[in-house]
XYZ file of C-alpha atoms in Angstrom:
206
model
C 83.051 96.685 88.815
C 83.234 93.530 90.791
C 85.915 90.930 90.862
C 85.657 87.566 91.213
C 88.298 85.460 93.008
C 88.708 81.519 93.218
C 89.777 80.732 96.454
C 90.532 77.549 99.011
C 89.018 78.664 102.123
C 85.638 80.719 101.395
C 84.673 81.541 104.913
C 88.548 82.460 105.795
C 88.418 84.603 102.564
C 85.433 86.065 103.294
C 86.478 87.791 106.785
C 89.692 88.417 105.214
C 87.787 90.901 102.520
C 85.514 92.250 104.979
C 88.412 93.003 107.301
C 89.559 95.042 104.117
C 86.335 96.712 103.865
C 86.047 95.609 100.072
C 83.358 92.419 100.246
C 80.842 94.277 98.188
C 84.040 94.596 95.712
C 85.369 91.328 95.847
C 83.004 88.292 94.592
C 84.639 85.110 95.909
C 84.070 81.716 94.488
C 85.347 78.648 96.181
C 87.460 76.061 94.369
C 89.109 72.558 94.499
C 92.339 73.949 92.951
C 93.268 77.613 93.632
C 95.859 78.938 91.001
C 97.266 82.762 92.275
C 95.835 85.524 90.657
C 96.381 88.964 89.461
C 93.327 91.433 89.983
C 92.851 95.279 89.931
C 90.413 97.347 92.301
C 89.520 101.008 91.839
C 88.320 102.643 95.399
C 88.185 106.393 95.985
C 91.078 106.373 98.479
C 93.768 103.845 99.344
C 94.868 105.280 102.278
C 92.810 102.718 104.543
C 93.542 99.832 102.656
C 96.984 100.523 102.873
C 97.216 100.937 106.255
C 95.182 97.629 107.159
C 97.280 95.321 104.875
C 100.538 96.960 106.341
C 99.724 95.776 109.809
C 98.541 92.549 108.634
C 102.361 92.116 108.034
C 101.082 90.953 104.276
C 103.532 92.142 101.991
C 103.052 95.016 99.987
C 104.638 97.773 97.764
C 104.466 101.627 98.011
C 102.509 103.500 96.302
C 103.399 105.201 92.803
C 101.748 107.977 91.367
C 99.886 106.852 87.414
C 99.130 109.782 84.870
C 95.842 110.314 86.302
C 97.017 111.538 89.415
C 95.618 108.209 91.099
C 97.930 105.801 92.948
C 98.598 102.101 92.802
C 100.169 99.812 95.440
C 99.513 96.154 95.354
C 99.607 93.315 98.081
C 99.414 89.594 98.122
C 96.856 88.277 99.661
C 96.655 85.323 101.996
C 96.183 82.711 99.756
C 98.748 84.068 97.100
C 96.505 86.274 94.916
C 98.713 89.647 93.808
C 96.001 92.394 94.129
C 96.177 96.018 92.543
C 94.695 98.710 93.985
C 94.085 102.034 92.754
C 92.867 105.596 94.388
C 93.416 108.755 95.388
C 96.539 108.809 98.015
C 95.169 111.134 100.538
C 98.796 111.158 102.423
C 100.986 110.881 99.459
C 104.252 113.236 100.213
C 103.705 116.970 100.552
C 105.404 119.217 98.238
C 105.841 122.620 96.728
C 103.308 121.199 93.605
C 100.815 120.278 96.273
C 100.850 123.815 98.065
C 100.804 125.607 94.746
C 97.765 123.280 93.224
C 95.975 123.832 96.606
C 96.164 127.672 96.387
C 94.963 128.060 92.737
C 91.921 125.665 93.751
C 91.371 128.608 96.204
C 91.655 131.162 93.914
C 87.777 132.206 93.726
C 87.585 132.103 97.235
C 88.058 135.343 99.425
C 90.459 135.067 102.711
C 89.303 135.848 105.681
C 90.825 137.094 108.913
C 89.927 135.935 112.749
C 88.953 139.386 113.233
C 85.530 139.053 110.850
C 82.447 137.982 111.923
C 81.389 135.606 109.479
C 77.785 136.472 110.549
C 78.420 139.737 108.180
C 78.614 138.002 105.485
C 75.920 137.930 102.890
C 73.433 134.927 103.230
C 74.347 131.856 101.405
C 77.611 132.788 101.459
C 79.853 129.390 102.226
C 83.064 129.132 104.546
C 86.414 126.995 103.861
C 88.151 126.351 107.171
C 91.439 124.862 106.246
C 94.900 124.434 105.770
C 97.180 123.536 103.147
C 99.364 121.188 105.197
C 96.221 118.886 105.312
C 95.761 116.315 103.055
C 92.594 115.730 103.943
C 91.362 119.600 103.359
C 93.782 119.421 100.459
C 91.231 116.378 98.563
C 88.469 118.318 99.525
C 89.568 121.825 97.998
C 90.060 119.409 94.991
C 86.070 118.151 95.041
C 84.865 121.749 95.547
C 86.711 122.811 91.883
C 83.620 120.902 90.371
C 81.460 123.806 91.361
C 80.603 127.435 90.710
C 81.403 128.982 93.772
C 80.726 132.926 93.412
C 80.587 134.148 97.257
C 82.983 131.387 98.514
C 85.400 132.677 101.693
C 88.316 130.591 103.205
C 89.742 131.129 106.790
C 93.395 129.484 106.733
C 93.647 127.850 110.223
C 97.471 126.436 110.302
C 98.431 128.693 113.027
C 95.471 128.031 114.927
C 97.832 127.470 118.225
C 99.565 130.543 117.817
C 96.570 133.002 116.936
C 94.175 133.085 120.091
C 91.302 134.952 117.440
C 91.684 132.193 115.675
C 91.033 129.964 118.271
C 88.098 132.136 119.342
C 86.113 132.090 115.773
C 86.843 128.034 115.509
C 85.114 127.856 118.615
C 82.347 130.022 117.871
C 81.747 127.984 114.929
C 82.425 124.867 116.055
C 85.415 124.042 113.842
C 86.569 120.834 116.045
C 88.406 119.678 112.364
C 89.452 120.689 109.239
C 88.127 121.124 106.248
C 84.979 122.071 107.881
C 82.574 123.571 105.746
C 80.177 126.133 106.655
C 76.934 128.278 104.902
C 75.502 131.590 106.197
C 71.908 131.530 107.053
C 69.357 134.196 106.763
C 69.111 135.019 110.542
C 73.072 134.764 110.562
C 73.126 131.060 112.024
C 74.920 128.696 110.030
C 75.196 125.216 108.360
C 77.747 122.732 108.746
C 78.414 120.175 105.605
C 78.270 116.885 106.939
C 79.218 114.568 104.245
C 77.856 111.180 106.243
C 74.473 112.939 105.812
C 74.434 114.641 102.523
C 75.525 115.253 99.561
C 77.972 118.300 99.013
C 76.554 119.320 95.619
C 72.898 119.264 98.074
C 74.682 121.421 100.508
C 75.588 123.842 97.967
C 72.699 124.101 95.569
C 70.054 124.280 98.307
């Protein structure tokens, strides 16, 4: 839902927001008399907003964790306002609950080693490549628990450096990062998920 902010400056606030990425959040309205303000917004992440406000110098508090596994932080803005947001914390702290919540997201999913060829595998069968120490595969693994997944296989790739197979089969499938997602084709081929073109629950149904 959209906020609406009384502000000095409209044009100043404007790029300020936009800077933010959040002007389609963030309906500004331009007054004689600007008193501060407390707001709330609700993104997916915070990460990014986080990061921006940090090295705008503005000053702003860490994140803590609610009861919905979301995060909060706030910030003031430049004209005074004390804004909340809230989001997933893609780079909160890893920990022992983290590993453990990431392995029973896995647990219908079969390991597999650099020595398979994934082109064996029966068709429509999809492939995890990830690792546990990412927090970005770690959200993802999250998103995928909304989903039936009955011939789902994972490839762990945290010692990718170390394991020159492992090098081999993320180059034969063109696993530049991780999670990368991948769905066996009738001829063997494959599809990579690419979530700036579709939808996952699209990539997986069709």
């Amino acid at each position: 839902m959209m906020i609406t902010l009384n502000v000095n400056s409209l044009e100043n606030a404007e790029i300020f927001w936009q800077e933010l990425g959040l002007e389609d959040e963030v309906a500004l309205n331009e007054a004689v008399v600007h008193e501060a303000q407390t707001v709330s917004i609700c993104v997916s992440y915070v990460d990014d907003i986080l990061d921006k406000v940090t090295a705008l110098g503005l000053k702003v508090s860490n994140p803590v964790a609610l009861v919905d596994g979301r995060y909060l932080f706030s910030f003031i803005a430049p004209e005074g306002d004390t804004i909340l947001v809230i989001g997933q914390w893609i780079n909160e702290p890893y920990s022992s609950e983290k590993r453990q919540a990431y392995f029973e997201a896995l647990r219908d999913f079969t390991v597999v080693s650099p020595d398979k060829k994934l082109s064996a595998l029966t068709t429509g069968a999809i492939v995890l490549f990830g690792r546990v120490t990412c927090p970005w595969t770690r959200a993802f693994v999250q998103e995928l628990t909304a989903f039936d997944l009955k011939n789902a296989y994972y490839v762990d790739t945290e010692n990718t450096d170390l394991v020159a197979k492992l090098q081999a089969m993320r180059k034969e499938y063109d696993v530049v990062t991780v999670p990368t997602l991948i769905k066996i084709k009738d001829d063997g081929a494959f599809e990579k998920f690419d979530k700036k073109t579709q939808a996952l629950s699209d990539f997986l149904n069709a």
